[in-house]
Structure formats: C-alpha cells, structure tokens
Amino acid sequence: MAGIDIRPIINPFKHWSVEDIPTNATIAIYGAGQLAEVFLKEIAKKCRTDIRIKYFLDSFKSGTFNEFEVNKYQKSNNYDVDFIIIASMYWPNIIISNPEETRFRTYKVDNSIFKLSIVDDTRKAIFRRNARTGSKDIELLMLNQGAIQEYVDITDNKYSEYFKFAFTRHPTTKFLSGYAWYVVETLKLNARKNDHINIRPVLEAMNINCNTPSLLEFLNTYMTLEENERDFHFWGQARQFGDDLDFIGKLENIHNDLAHVNNLTGLFDNVSLTHSSAKKLADYKKSVPNECLKIIEAIFRQDYLRFAYTP
C-alpha cells in the first residue's frame, strides 16, 4: 500500500457541515425527510441558535414539517434567504435541475455523532447500516419485527444499554461490488438520466467519462473526495462504525455470526436470510487490474487493519 499517490481534487459541489454555515445566516432547508430531521437535531445539539430557518422546500408538494412551513420549490421564487441547504439524498438531481441557483449547499451529516441505524426499542438493539454487507437482509428482519430506521445520536444516554452491532465485508469486494452496481449499472439505467438517486451528475461534473466508465479513472478522481462527500456506498467502514459497537460480524460468515447475535440477545424471531451470497475476492481479482487493487488497498487501509482482512 505504501507508495500509492492519491491526490485529492477539488469537489465541484459545495458540501457544508453545520459548522460551515455562516453566523446569523438565514436559510431554507430543501428536503423534508430523515436527512432534514437529523439536520435539525444537529443544529440544536451544536447550539447554532444563530441560524434562522425560514422554511423548508420540497420538489413536489407544500405542507408542514416539524411545525415549519414547507413550500414547493419554484425557480422563479427568490425565497429571501442567504443559503438553501439541501438535506436530501436526491441532491445531485436537485442541483442539476436548477443550475442557475447559486445558494445551494449540500448538508454533510456529522457521522461521528449521527449514525444511520435500524433501532428496535422493544428489544433494545441497534443495527448500524453498512452498504453492500448483507445489511439489507438484516434490516428487513428487524423492520418486520417493528424496528424503525433513523439517524441515531450515539452520544445519547438513551442508547447506553442497547446492544449495538454491525457487519463488515472485505474492503476490496465491498468497494468493487458497490462500483459494479452504483456506477456501472446505474450509468446504464441512467442513460436517459431518469429522476432517481443518480451518481451521473457528480461524475460528469468531475469530467469522468460516463459512457465508458473506467475503474482507474473513478479511483483517481471520485475516490479522492473527502469520505463524507462521497456516496455512502464508497465510505470506509472503520470510520463509519465508530467505537461503540458490541459486536462486529462479517458478511463472509454472516449466517454463523447472525446466529451468535441471536444467542446473545434473542433479538430475532428467526435468522433466515433470503440473500447475502457474496462474490468472492478471487473472482474480482481475475478481472481487476493490479494497479486498481493497490489503490483500493491504499484508500481502505484502516479497514484492512481494524477488521483483520488480508488484501
């Protein structure tokens, strides 16, 4: 891993944390879902009482959200705010649909505090989401038992007695699995730039060839962005997990590890998984150039070390 030169590039989009919002700014929040909810919580937690939230905006409808007025976004409306903070996973679509709007900033969650999790208050358990690791299967097991998905403040004493667990995956196969679906296949699906979660606008803004995507180009451009400015499918696992988990299983041993969790907690009515058949590292190595593998190993070095994976 030593000797790999990964040079960061300038992000063409503006991502702001709560700390980045100027003092006494008047803002509108674009979005009225989970990200908007955690944005409000983070503003309160960090005592940013100087920030004036004028109202919320939505692409499709008006209404109310957390006692705030929600307006349907219209390009012709000035809104009389300093900034429009986008708290939505659809932020690339929102930005490219309104290229003349210069006040857009994309909300960057403080992932050291707020973790996207599946929470079962009845059984006092928290499952921390981790993309491309069989998380969807475990999520469905818990949701079917009445759990909910939310951003959890891991510093909240409410959760001190909860059993917290997550699953990891070999960093190379996790990354390449994400790349195969969320880049290669998504670009095919977005040939007409359909309106859904879309990585194409980000790649195009970085001058990445979306017609014939190159893994090496992706690694040398997109993957040099700050971790919390990338799509979450391309985050490292060590930083994402934090240090408060009671158990970390592995996708490569998911059936036995999930049974172990159940033995410890009695969390699940059953531990039957419908999917979670991971492609093997050897299969990927047959088709991925060694140069790319070395860069992946350098990017996710902490994951290999913390979770005892061999590159």
PDB file of C-alpha atoms in Angstrom:
ATOM      1  CA  MET A   1       0.000   0.000   0.000  1.00  0.00           C
ATOM      2  CA  ALA A   2       2.945   2.316   0.549  1.00  0.00           C
ATOM      3  CA  GLY A   3       3.941   4.422  -2.412  1.00  0.00           C
ATOM      4  CA  ILE A   4       0.447   4.852  -3.865  1.00  0.00           C
ATOM      5  CA  ASP A   5      -0.029   8.550  -4.656  1.00  0.00           C
ATOM      6  CA  ILE A   6      -3.691   9.522  -4.234  1.00  0.00           C
ATOM      7  CA  ARG A   7      -4.092  13.220  -4.941  1.00  0.00           C
ATOM      8  CA  PRO A   8      -7.325  14.939  -3.886  1.00  0.00           C
ATOM      9  CA  ILE A   9      -9.188  17.030  -6.432  1.00  0.00           C
ATOM     10  CA  ILE A  10     -11.489  19.984  -5.911  1.00  0.00           C
ATOM     11  CA  ASN A  11     -15.106  18.972  -5.382  1.00  0.00           C
ATOM     12  CA  PRO A  12     -17.303  20.743  -7.967  1.00  0.00           C
ATOM     13  CA  PHE A  13     -20.188  20.746  -5.466  1.00  0.00           C
ATOM     14  CA  LYS A  14     -20.348  22.630  -2.173  1.00  0.00           C
ATOM     15  CA  HIS A  15     -20.932  20.365   0.843  1.00  0.00           C
ATOM     16  CA  TRP A  16     -21.422  22.076   4.191  1.00  0.00           C
ATOM     17  CA  SER A  17     -21.397  20.799   7.727  1.00  0.00           C
ATOM     18  CA  VAL A  18     -23.390  22.635  10.389  1.00  0.00           C
ATOM     19  CA  GLU A  19     -20.152  24.375  11.390  1.00  0.00           C
ATOM     20  CA  ASP A  20     -19.696  25.731   7.852  1.00  0.00           C
ATOM     21  CA  ILE A  21     -22.932  27.733   7.915  1.00  0.00           C
ATOM     22  CA  PRO A  22     -22.023  31.407   8.473  1.00  0.00           C
ATOM     23  CA  THR A  23     -23.050  33.092  11.717  1.00  0.00           C
ATOM     24  CA  ASN A  24     -26.562  34.586  11.669  1.00  0.00           C
ATOM     25  CA  ALA A  25     -27.353  33.093   8.258  1.00  0.00           C
ATOM     26  CA  THR A  26     -30.972  32.842   7.130  1.00  0.00           C
ATOM     27  CA  ILE A  27     -31.570  29.533   5.378  1.00  0.00           C
ATOM     28  CA  ALA A  28     -34.184  27.376   3.736  1.00  0.00           C
ATOM     29  CA  ILE A  29     -33.839  23.612   4.043  1.00  0.00           C
ATOM     30  CA  TYR A  30     -34.541  21.663   0.851  1.00  0.00           C
ATOM     31  CA  GLY A  31     -35.913  18.298   1.941  1.00  0.00           C
ATOM     32  CA  ALA A  32     -38.447  17.034   4.451  1.00  0.00           C
ATOM     33  CA  GLY A  33     -37.300  13.530   5.337  1.00  0.00           C
ATOM     34  CA  GLN A  34     -34.746  11.748   7.530  1.00  0.00           C
ATOM     35  CA  LEU A  35     -31.815  13.932   6.492  1.00  0.00           C
ATOM     36  CA  ALA A  36     -33.792  17.083   7.227  1.00  0.00           C
ATOM     37  CA  GLU A  37     -34.750  15.620  10.608  1.00  0.00           C
ATOM     38  CA  VAL A  38     -31.147  14.904  11.565  1.00  0.00           C
ATOM     39  CA  PHE A  39     -30.110  18.343  10.286  1.00  0.00           C
ATOM     40  CA  LEU A  40     -32.477  19.950  12.803  1.00  0.00           C
ATOM     41  CA  LYS A  41     -31.131  17.705  15.561  1.00  0.00           C
ATOM     42  CA  GLU A  42     -27.545  18.583  14.722  1.00  0.00           C
ATOM     43  CA  ILE A  43     -28.265  22.321  14.675  1.00  0.00           C
ATOM     44  CA  ALA A  44     -29.834  22.004  18.140  1.00  0.00           C
ATOM     45  CA  LYS A  45     -27.085  19.758  19.506  1.00  0.00           C
ATOM     46  CA  LYS A  46     -24.374  22.162  18.391  1.00  0.00           C
ATOM     47  CA  CYS A  47     -26.279  25.163  19.771  1.00  0.00           C
ATOM     48  CA  ARG A  48     -26.445  27.015  16.460  1.00  0.00           C
ATOM     49  CA  THR A  49     -29.265  29.229  17.672  1.00  0.00           C
ATOM     50  CA  ASP A  50     -27.942  31.986  15.419  1.00  0.00           C
ATOM     51  CA  ILE A  51     -29.118  30.127  12.303  1.00  0.00           C
ATOM     52  CA  ARG A  52     -32.561  31.290  11.202  1.00  0.00           C
ATOM     53  CA  ILE A  53     -34.566  28.609   9.394  1.00  0.00           C
ATOM     54  CA  LYS A  54     -37.149  30.444   7.339  1.00  0.00           C
ATOM     55  CA  TYR A  55     -38.924  27.414   5.888  1.00  0.00           C
ATOM     56  CA  PHE A  56     -38.495  24.068   4.175  1.00  0.00           C
ATOM     57  CA  LEU A  57     -38.656  23.358   0.453  1.00  0.00           C
ATOM     58  CA  ASP A  58     -39.822  20.258  -1.400  1.00  0.00           C
ATOM     59  CA  SER A  59     -39.722  19.290  -5.077  1.00  0.00           C
ATOM     60  CA  PHE A  60     -43.301  18.045  -5.225  1.00  0.00           C
ATOM     61  CA  LYS A  61     -45.614  19.402  -2.545  1.00  0.00           C
ATOM     62  CA  SER A  62     -46.311  22.026   0.109  1.00  0.00           C
ATOM     63  CA  GLY A  63     -47.300  21.347   3.719  1.00  0.00           C
ATOM     64  CA  THR A  64     -45.651  21.332   7.133  1.00  0.00           C
ATOM     65  CA  PHE A  65     -42.628  19.577   8.638  1.00  0.00           C
ATOM     66  CA  ASN A  66     -41.756  19.720  12.328  1.00  0.00           C
ATOM     67  CA  GLU A  67     -44.031  22.762  12.644  1.00  0.00           C
ATOM     68  CA  PHE A  68     -42.186  24.555   9.828  1.00  0.00           C
ATOM     69  CA  GLU A  69     -43.851  25.679   6.621  1.00  0.00           C
ATOM     70  CA  VAL A  70     -42.946  23.590   3.560  1.00  0.00           C
ATOM     71  CA  ASN A  71     -43.114  25.285   0.157  1.00  0.00           C
ATOM     72  CA  LYS A  72     -42.959  23.582  -3.200  1.00  0.00           C
ATOM     73  CA  TYR A  73     -39.732  24.778  -4.798  1.00  0.00           C
ATOM     74  CA  GLN A  74     -40.147  27.177  -7.719  1.00  0.00           C
ATOM     75  CA  LYS A  75     -37.224  28.534  -9.704  1.00  0.00           C
ATOM     76  CA  SER A  76     -38.865  31.929 -10.046  1.00  0.00           C
ATOM     77  CA  ASN A  77     -39.111  32.475  -6.275  1.00  0.00           C
ATOM     78  CA  ASN A  78     -36.229  34.305  -4.570  1.00  0.00           C
ATOM     79  CA  TYR A  79     -37.186  32.965  -1.100  1.00  0.00           C
ATOM     80  CA  ASP A  80     -35.246  35.814   0.573  1.00  0.00           C
ATOM     81  CA  VAL A  81     -32.647  33.577   2.237  1.00  0.00           C
ATOM     82  CA  ASP A  82     -28.858  33.569   2.286  1.00  0.00           C
ATOM     83  CA  PHE A  83     -28.479  29.862   1.524  1.00  0.00           C
ATOM     84  CA  ILE A  84     -30.577  26.853   0.585  1.00  0.00           C
ATOM     85  CA  ILE A  85     -29.221  23.802   2.381  1.00  0.00           C
ATOM     86  CA  ILE A  86     -30.147  20.564   0.606  1.00  0.00           C
ATOM     87  CA  ALA A  87     -30.865  17.816   3.142  1.00  0.00           C
ATOM     88  CA  SER A  88     -31.868  15.094   0.697  1.00  0.00           C
ATOM     89  CA  MET A  89     -30.205  12.059  -0.855  1.00  0.00           C
ATOM     90  CA  TYR A  90     -31.501  13.359  -4.182  1.00  0.00           C
ATOM     91  CA  TRP A  91     -29.209  16.380  -4.019  1.00  0.00           C
ATOM     92  CA  PRO A  92     -27.454  15.755  -7.387  1.00  0.00           C
ATOM     93  CA  ASN A  93     -30.792  15.809  -9.223  1.00  0.00           C
ATOM     94  CA  ILE A  94     -31.892  18.950  -7.379  1.00  0.00           C
ATOM     95  CA  ILE A  95     -28.699  20.813  -8.242  1.00  0.00           C
ATOM     96  CA  ILE A  96     -28.511  19.895 -11.929  1.00  0.00           C
ATOM     97  CA  SER A  97     -32.204  20.686 -12.378  1.00  0.00           C
ATOM     98  CA  ASN A  98     -31.575  24.225 -11.126  1.00  0.00           C
ATOM     99  CA  PRO A  99     -28.122  25.219 -12.442  1.00  0.00           C
ATOM    100  CA  GLU A 100     -28.784  28.938 -12.048  1.00  0.00           C
ATOM    101  CA  GLU A 101     -29.301  28.669  -8.255  1.00  0.00           C
ATOM    102  CA  THR A 102     -26.025  29.704  -6.605  1.00  0.00           C
ATOM    103  CA  ARG A 103     -27.172  29.415  -2.980  1.00  0.00           C
ATOM    104  CA  PHE A 104     -27.393  25.609  -2.904  1.00  0.00           C
ATOM    105  CA  ARG A 105     -25.211  23.817  -0.368  1.00  0.00           C
ATOM    106  CA  THR A 106     -25.457  20.096   0.366  1.00  0.00           C
ATOM    107  CA  TYR A 107     -25.776  19.125   4.032  1.00  0.00           C
ATOM    108  CA  LYS A 108     -22.919  16.987   5.309  1.00  0.00           C
ATOM    109  CA  VAL A 109     -24.010  14.915   8.335  1.00  0.00           C
ATOM    110  CA  ASP A 110     -21.590  14.726  11.256  1.00  0.00           C
ATOM    111  CA  ASN A 111     -21.104  10.982  11.006  1.00  0.00           C
ATOM    112  CA  SER A 112     -19.031  10.912  14.175  1.00  0.00           C
ATOM    113  CA  ILE A 113     -22.265  11.580  16.097  1.00  0.00           C
ATOM    114  CA  PHE A 114     -25.222  10.578  13.934  1.00  0.00           C
ATOM    115  CA  LYS A 115     -25.284   7.044  12.514  1.00  0.00           C
ATOM    116  CA  LEU A 116     -27.920   5.644  10.165  1.00  0.00           C
ATOM    117  CA  SER A 117     -29.268   2.645  12.049  1.00  0.00           C
ATOM    118  CA  ILE A 118     -32.119   0.217  12.484  1.00  0.00           C
ATOM    119  CA  VAL A 119     -33.468   0.669  16.004  1.00  0.00           C
ATOM    120  CA  ASP A 120     -35.581  -1.794  17.969  1.00  0.00           C
ATOM    121  CA  ASP A 121     -36.676  -0.017  21.151  1.00  0.00           C
ATOM    122  CA  THR A 122     -38.655  -3.024  22.380  1.00  0.00           C
ATOM    123  CA  ARG A 123     -35.678  -5.388  22.254  1.00  0.00           C
ATOM    124  CA  LYS A 124     -33.154  -2.598  22.934  1.00  0.00           C
ATOM    125  CA  ALA A 125     -30.971  -3.260  19.916  1.00  0.00           C
ATOM    126  CA  ILE A 126     -29.332  -1.086  17.270  1.00  0.00           C
ATOM    127  CA  PHE A 127     -28.067  -2.380  13.945  1.00  0.00           C
ATOM    128  CA  ARG A 128     -25.706   0.015  12.190  1.00  0.00           C
ATOM    129  CA  ARG A 129     -26.191   0.082   8.433  1.00  0.00           C
ATOM    130  CA  ASN A 130     -23.195  -0.659   6.204  1.00  0.00           C
ATOM    131  CA  ALA A 131     -23.839  -0.858   2.467  1.00  0.00           C
ATOM    132  CA  ARG A 132     -23.018  -3.997   0.443  1.00  0.00           C
ATOM    133  CA  THR A 133     -22.528  -6.197   3.505  1.00  0.00           C
ATOM    134  CA  GLY A 134     -25.850  -8.013   3.747  1.00  0.00           C
ATOM    135  CA  SER A 135     -27.278  -5.118   5.750  1.00  0.00           C
ATOM    136  CA  LYS A 136     -30.487  -5.070   3.735  1.00  0.00           C
ATOM    137  CA  ASP A 137     -31.341  -8.623   4.779  1.00  0.00           C
ATOM    138  CA  ILE A 138     -30.789  -7.910   8.471  1.00  0.00           C
ATOM    139  CA  GLU A 139     -32.641  -4.624   8.148  1.00  0.00           C
ATOM    140  CA  LEU A 140     -35.695  -6.428   6.759  1.00  0.00           C
ATOM    141  CA  LEU A 141     -35.628  -8.977   9.583  1.00  0.00           C
ATOM    142  CA  MET A 142     -35.703  -6.154  12.130  1.00  0.00           C
ATOM    143  CA  LEU A 143     -38.218  -3.949  10.314  1.00  0.00           C
ATOM    144  CA  ASN A 144     -40.603  -6.887  10.049  1.00  0.00           C
ATOM    145  CA  GLN A 145     -40.438  -7.132  13.848  1.00  0.00           C
ATOM    146  CA  GLY A 146     -41.352  -3.472  14.347  1.00  0.00           C
ATOM    147  CA  ALA A 147     -37.956  -1.745  14.309  1.00  0.00           C
ATOM    148  CA  ILE A 148     -37.504   1.607  12.553  1.00  0.00           C
ATOM    149  CA  GLN A 149     -34.731   3.225  10.521  1.00  0.00           C
ATOM    150  CA  GLU A 150     -33.383   6.511  11.847  1.00  0.00           C
ATOM    151  CA  TYR A 151     -30.225   8.511  12.449  1.00  0.00           C
ATOM    152  CA  VAL A 152     -29.107   7.693  15.982  1.00  0.00           C
ATOM    153  CA  ASP A 153     -27.176  10.131  18.145  1.00  0.00           C
ATOM    154  CA  ILE A 154     -24.607   7.732  19.572  1.00  0.00           C
ATOM    155  CA  THR A 155     -23.872  10.136  22.449  1.00  0.00           C
ATOM    156  CA  ASP A 156     -27.470   9.925  23.687  1.00  0.00           C
ATOM    157  CA  ASN A 157     -27.598   8.119  27.038  1.00  0.00           C
ATOM    158  CA  LYS A 158     -30.930   6.631  25.982  1.00  0.00           C
ATOM    159  CA  TYR A 159     -28.991   4.055  23.977  1.00  0.00           C
ATOM    160  CA  SER A 160     -26.303   3.210  26.536  1.00  0.00           C
ATOM    161  CA  GLU A 161     -27.938  -0.123  27.400  1.00  0.00           C
ATOM    162  CA  TYR A 162     -28.810  -1.084  23.824  1.00  0.00           C
ATOM    163  CA  PHE A 163     -26.949  -3.922  22.098  1.00  0.00           C
ATOM    164  CA  LYS A 164     -25.202  -2.367  19.093  1.00  0.00           C
ATOM    165  CA  PHE A 165     -23.906  -4.428  16.202  1.00  0.00           C
ATOM    166  CA  ALA A 166     -22.899  -4.239  12.556  1.00  0.00           C
ATOM    167  CA  PHE A 167     -21.468  -6.342   9.748  1.00  0.00           C
ATOM    168  CA  THR A 168     -18.350  -5.693   7.741  1.00  0.00           C
ATOM    169  CA  ARG A 169     -17.025  -7.091   4.463  1.00  0.00           C
ATOM    170  CA  HIS A 170     -13.647  -7.494   2.807  1.00  0.00           C
ATOM    171  CA  PRO A 171     -12.854  -3.903   1.736  1.00  0.00           C
ATOM    172  CA  THR A 172     -11.880  -4.863  -1.813  1.00  0.00           C
ATOM    173  CA  THR A 173     -15.018  -6.864  -2.574  1.00  0.00           C
ATOM    174  CA  LYS A 174     -17.218  -4.307  -0.822  1.00  0.00           C
ATOM    175  CA  PHE A 175     -15.858  -1.471  -2.936  1.00  0.00           C
ATOM    176  CA  LEU A 176     -15.951  -3.409  -6.215  1.00  0.00           C
ATOM    177  CA  SER A 177     -19.485  -4.616  -5.511  1.00  0.00           C
ATOM    178  CA  GLY A 178     -20.552  -1.017  -4.953  1.00  0.00           C
ATOM    179  CA  TYR A 179     -18.769   0.136  -8.088  1.00  0.00           C
ATOM    180  CA  ALA A 180     -20.338  -2.594 -10.235  1.00  0.00           C
ATOM    181  CA  TRP A 181     -23.861  -1.640  -9.220  1.00  0.00           C
ATOM    182  CA  TYR A 182     -23.847   2.023  -8.214  1.00  0.00           C
ATOM    183  CA  VAL A 183     -21.567   3.168 -11.025  1.00  0.00           C
ATOM    184  CA  VAL A 184     -21.508   0.744 -13.956  1.00  0.00           C
ATOM    185  CA  GLU A 185     -25.103  -0.496 -13.760  1.00  0.00           C
ATOM    186  CA  THR A 186     -26.551   2.820 -12.571  1.00  0.00           C
ATOM    187  CA  LEU A 187     -24.985   4.650 -15.506  1.00  0.00           C
ATOM    188  CA  LYS A 188     -26.679   2.153 -17.814  1.00  0.00           C
ATOM    189  CA  LEU A 189     -30.016   2.707 -16.081  1.00  0.00           C
ATOM    190  CA  ASN A 190     -29.494   6.452 -16.263  1.00  0.00           C
ATOM    191  CA  ALA A 191     -28.903   6.514 -19.994  1.00  0.00           C
ATOM    192  CA  ARG A 192     -31.914   8.836 -20.111  1.00  0.00           C
ATOM    193  CA  LYS A 193     -30.954  10.484 -16.821  1.00  0.00           C
ATOM    194  CA  ASN A 194     -34.033   9.204 -15.024  1.00  0.00           C
ATOM    195  CA  ASP A 195     -35.074  11.034 -11.874  1.00  0.00           C
ATOM    196  CA  HIS A 196     -33.826   8.863  -9.038  1.00  0.00           C
ATOM    197  CA  ILE A 197     -30.722   8.654  -6.868  1.00  0.00           C
ATOM    198  CA  ASN A 198     -28.161   9.396  -9.508  1.00  0.00           C
ATOM    199  CA  ILE A 199     -24.376   9.454  -9.398  1.00  0.00           C
ATOM    200  CA  ARG A 200     -24.100  10.571 -13.023  1.00  0.00           C
ATOM    201  CA  PRO A 201     -24.314  14.358 -12.362  1.00  0.00           C
ATOM    202  CA  VAL A 202     -21.473  14.131  -9.862  1.00  0.00           C
ATOM    203  CA  LEU A 203     -19.251  12.127 -12.198  1.00  0.00           C
ATOM    204  CA  GLU A 204     -19.999  14.391 -15.150  1.00  0.00           C
ATOM    205  CA  ALA A 205     -19.158  17.475 -13.080  1.00  0.00           C
ATOM    206  CA  MET A 206     -15.798  15.856 -12.342  1.00  0.00           C
ATOM    207  CA  ASN A 207     -15.263  15.217 -16.077  1.00  0.00           C
ATOM    208  CA  ILE A 208     -15.446  11.455 -15.658  1.00  0.00           C
ATOM    209  CA  ASN A 209     -16.438   9.570 -18.806  1.00  0.00           C
ATOM    210  CA  CYS A 210     -19.896   8.149 -18.051  1.00  0.00           C
ATOM    211  CA  ASN A 211     -20.356   6.409 -21.400  1.00  0.00           C
ATOM    212  CA  THR A 212     -17.416   4.051 -20.921  1.00  0.00           C
ATOM    213  CA  PRO A 213     -16.676   4.173 -17.178  1.00  0.00           C
ATOM    214  CA  SER A 214     -13.116   3.382 -16.139  1.00  0.00           C
ATOM    215  CA  LEU A 215     -12.387   1.944 -12.703  1.00  0.00           C
ATOM    216  CA  LEU A 216      -8.933   3.546 -12.648  1.00  0.00           C
ATOM    217  CA  GLU A 217     -10.367   6.952 -13.543  1.00  0.00           C
ATOM    218  CA  PHE A 218     -13.019   6.589 -10.826  1.00  0.00           C
ATOM    219  CA  LEU A 219     -10.378   5.729  -8.239  1.00  0.00           C
ATOM    220  CA  ASN A 220      -8.126   8.623  -9.232  1.00  0.00           C
ATOM    221  CA  THR A 221     -10.913  11.219  -9.244  1.00  0.00           C
ATOM    222  CA  TYR A 222     -14.133  10.472  -7.365  1.00  0.00           C
ATOM    223  CA  MET A 223     -12.464   8.421  -4.636  1.00  0.00           C
ATOM    224  CA  THR A 224     -10.153  11.320  -3.749  1.00  0.00           C
ATOM    225  CA  LEU A 225     -13.114  13.297  -2.400  1.00  0.00           C
ATOM    226  CA  GLU A 226     -13.489  13.573   1.356  1.00  0.00           C
ATOM    227  CA  GLU A 227     -15.120  10.400   2.609  1.00  0.00           C
ATOM    228  CA  ASN A 228     -18.315  12.077   3.814  1.00  0.00           C
ATOM    229  CA  GLU A 229     -18.705  13.843   0.459  1.00  0.00           C
ATOM    230  CA  ARG A 230     -18.834  10.542  -1.431  1.00  0.00           C
ATOM    231  CA  ASP A 231     -21.912   8.393  -1.830  1.00  0.00           C
ATOM    232  CA  PHE A 232     -22.163   6.262   1.323  1.00  0.00           C
ATOM    233  CA  HIS A 233     -21.570   3.088  -0.702  1.00  0.00           C
ATOM    234  CA  PHE A 234     -17.961   4.228  -1.005  1.00  0.00           C
ATOM    235  CA  TRP A 235     -17.230   5.122   2.604  1.00  0.00           C
ATOM    236  CA  GLY A 236     -14.650   3.302   4.667  1.00  0.00           C
ATOM    237  CA  GLN A 237     -16.028   1.004   7.338  1.00  0.00           C
ATOM    238  CA  ALA A 238     -13.740   1.809  10.287  1.00  0.00           C
ATOM    239  CA  ARG A 239     -14.704   5.479  10.476  1.00  0.00           C
ATOM    240  CA  GLN A 240     -18.340   4.767   9.725  1.00  0.00           C
ATOM    241  CA  PHE A 241     -18.718   2.282  12.591  1.00  0.00           C
ATOM    242  CA  GLY A 242     -17.149   4.290  15.385  1.00  0.00           C
ATOM    243  CA  ASP A 243     -16.042   2.662  18.637  1.00  0.00           C
ATOM    244  CA  ASP A 244     -19.304   1.943  20.452  1.00  0.00           C
ATOM    245  CA  LEU A 245     -20.323  -1.383  18.888  1.00  0.00           C
ATOM    246  CA  ASP A 246     -20.776  -4.511  20.994  1.00  0.00           C
ATOM    247  CA  PHE A 247     -20.326  -6.930  18.101  1.00  0.00           C
ATOM    248  CA  ILE A 248     -18.997  -6.731  14.544  1.00  0.00           C
ATOM    249  CA  GLY A 249     -19.763  -9.688  12.317  1.00  0.00           C
ATOM    250  CA  LYS A 250     -18.530 -10.415   8.816  1.00  0.00           C
ATOM    251  CA  LEU A 251     -20.523 -10.955   5.646  1.00  0.00           C
ATOM    252  CA  GLU A 252     -18.199 -13.842   4.857  1.00  0.00           C
ATOM    253  CA  ASN A 253     -19.564 -15.595   7.962  1.00  0.00           C
ATOM    254  CA  ILE A 254     -22.942 -13.881   8.158  1.00  0.00           C
ATOM    255  CA  HIS A 255     -25.116 -16.902   8.976  1.00  0.00           C
ATOM    256  CA  ASN A 256     -22.989 -18.043  11.927  1.00  0.00           C
ATOM    257  CA  ASP A 257     -22.377 -14.500  13.152  1.00  0.00           C
ATOM    258  CA  LEU A 258     -26.053 -13.589  12.999  1.00  0.00           C
ATOM    259  CA  ALA A 259     -26.907 -16.755  14.923  1.00  0.00           C
ATOM    260  CA  HIS A 260     -24.319 -15.677  17.506  1.00  0.00           C
ATOM    261  CA  VAL A 261     -26.008 -12.272  17.827  1.00  0.00           C
ATOM    262  CA  ASN A 262     -29.303 -14.039  18.365  1.00  0.00           C
ATOM    263  CA  ASN A 263     -27.799 -16.297  21.025  1.00  0.00           C
ATOM    264  CA  LEU A 264     -26.544 -13.221  22.862  1.00  0.00           C
ATOM    265  CA  THR A 265     -29.702 -11.144  22.553  1.00  0.00           C
ATOM    266  CA  GLY A 266     -32.710 -13.191  21.443  1.00  0.00           C
ATOM    267  CA  LEU A 267     -33.249 -10.345  19.008  1.00  0.00           C
ATOM    268  CA  PHE A 268     -34.705 -12.239  16.061  1.00  0.00           C
ATOM    269  CA  ASP A 269     -37.795 -14.375  15.727  1.00  0.00           C
ATOM    270  CA  ASN A 270     -35.813 -16.186  13.031  1.00  0.00           C
ATOM    271  CA  VAL A 271     -32.414 -15.702  11.390  1.00  0.00           C
ATOM    272  CA  SER A 272     -33.303 -16.969   7.932  1.00  0.00           C
ATOM    273  CA  LEU A 273     -31.719 -14.732   5.276  1.00  0.00           C
ATOM    274  CA  THR A 274     -33.033 -14.604   1.724  1.00  0.00           C
ATOM    275  CA  HIS A 275     -29.855 -13.312   0.066  1.00  0.00           C
ATOM    276  CA  SER A 276     -26.313 -12.473   1.199  1.00  0.00           C
ATOM    277  CA  SER A 277     -24.333 -14.626  -1.228  1.00  0.00           C
ATOM    278  CA  ALA A 278     -21.184 -12.547  -1.622  1.00  0.00           C
ATOM    279  CA  LYS A 279     -18.977 -12.686  -4.691  1.00  0.00           C
ATOM    280  CA  LYS A 280     -15.521 -13.968  -3.781  1.00  0.00           C
ATOM    281  CA  LEU A 281     -12.353 -11.884  -3.780  1.00  0.00           C
ATOM    282  CA  ALA A 282     -10.686 -14.292  -6.193  1.00  0.00           C
ATOM    283  CA  ASP A 283     -13.485 -13.706  -8.712  1.00  0.00           C
ATOM    284  CA  TYR A 284     -12.886  -9.957  -8.658  1.00  0.00           C
ATOM    285  CA  LYS A 285      -9.117 -10.283  -8.879  1.00  0.00           C
ATOM    286  CA  LYS A 286      -9.447 -12.145 -12.175  1.00  0.00           C
ATOM    287  CA  SER A 287     -10.885  -9.062 -13.881  1.00  0.00           C
ATOM    288  CA  VAL A 288      -9.457  -6.087 -11.957  1.00  0.00           C
ATOM    289  CA  PRO A 289      -6.003  -4.698 -12.845  1.00  0.00           C
ATOM    290  CA  ASN A 290      -3.392  -4.947 -10.111  1.00  0.00           C
ATOM    291  CA  GLU A 291      -2.883  -1.164 -10.262  1.00  0.00           C
ATOM    292  CA  CYS A 292      -6.521  -0.658  -9.261  1.00  0.00           C
ATOM    293  CA  LEU A 293      -6.324  -3.238  -6.498  1.00  0.00           C
ATOM    294  CA  LYS A 294      -3.339  -1.449  -4.969  1.00  0.00           C
ATOM    295  CA  ILE A 295      -5.173   1.884  -4.977  1.00  0.00           C
ATOM    296  CA  ILE A 296      -8.226   0.300  -3.320  1.00  0.00           C
ATOM    297  CA  GLU A 297      -5.970  -1.181  -0.652  1.00  0.00           C
ATOM    298  CA  ALA A 298      -4.411   2.233  -0.001  1.00  0.00           C
ATOM    299  CA  ILE A 299      -7.773   4.010   0.272  1.00  0.00           C
ATOM    300  CA  PHE A 300      -9.214   1.495   2.727  1.00  0.00           C
ATOM    301  CA  ARG A 301      -6.049   0.662   4.632  1.00  0.00           C
ATOM    302  CA  GLN A 302      -7.671   1.266   8.034  1.00  0.00           C
ATOM    303  CA  ASP A 303     -10.441  -1.204   7.218  1.00  0.00           C
ATOM    304  CA  TYR A 304      -7.967  -3.998   6.445  1.00  0.00           C
ATOM    305  CA  LEU A 305      -6.129  -3.319   9.688  1.00  0.00           C
ATOM    306  CA  ARG A 306      -9.087  -2.933  12.032  1.00  0.00           C
ATOM    307  CA  PHE A 307     -11.123  -5.854  10.731  1.00  0.00           C
ATOM    308  CA  ALA A 308      -8.195  -8.222  10.062  1.00  0.00           C
ATOM    309  CA  TYR A 309      -8.666  -8.626   6.321  1.00  0.00           C
ATOM    310  CA  THR A 310      -5.815  -9.644   4.033  1.00  0.00           C
ATOM    311  CA  PRO A 311      -5.663  -7.647   0.758  1.00  0.00           C
TER     312      PRO A 311
END
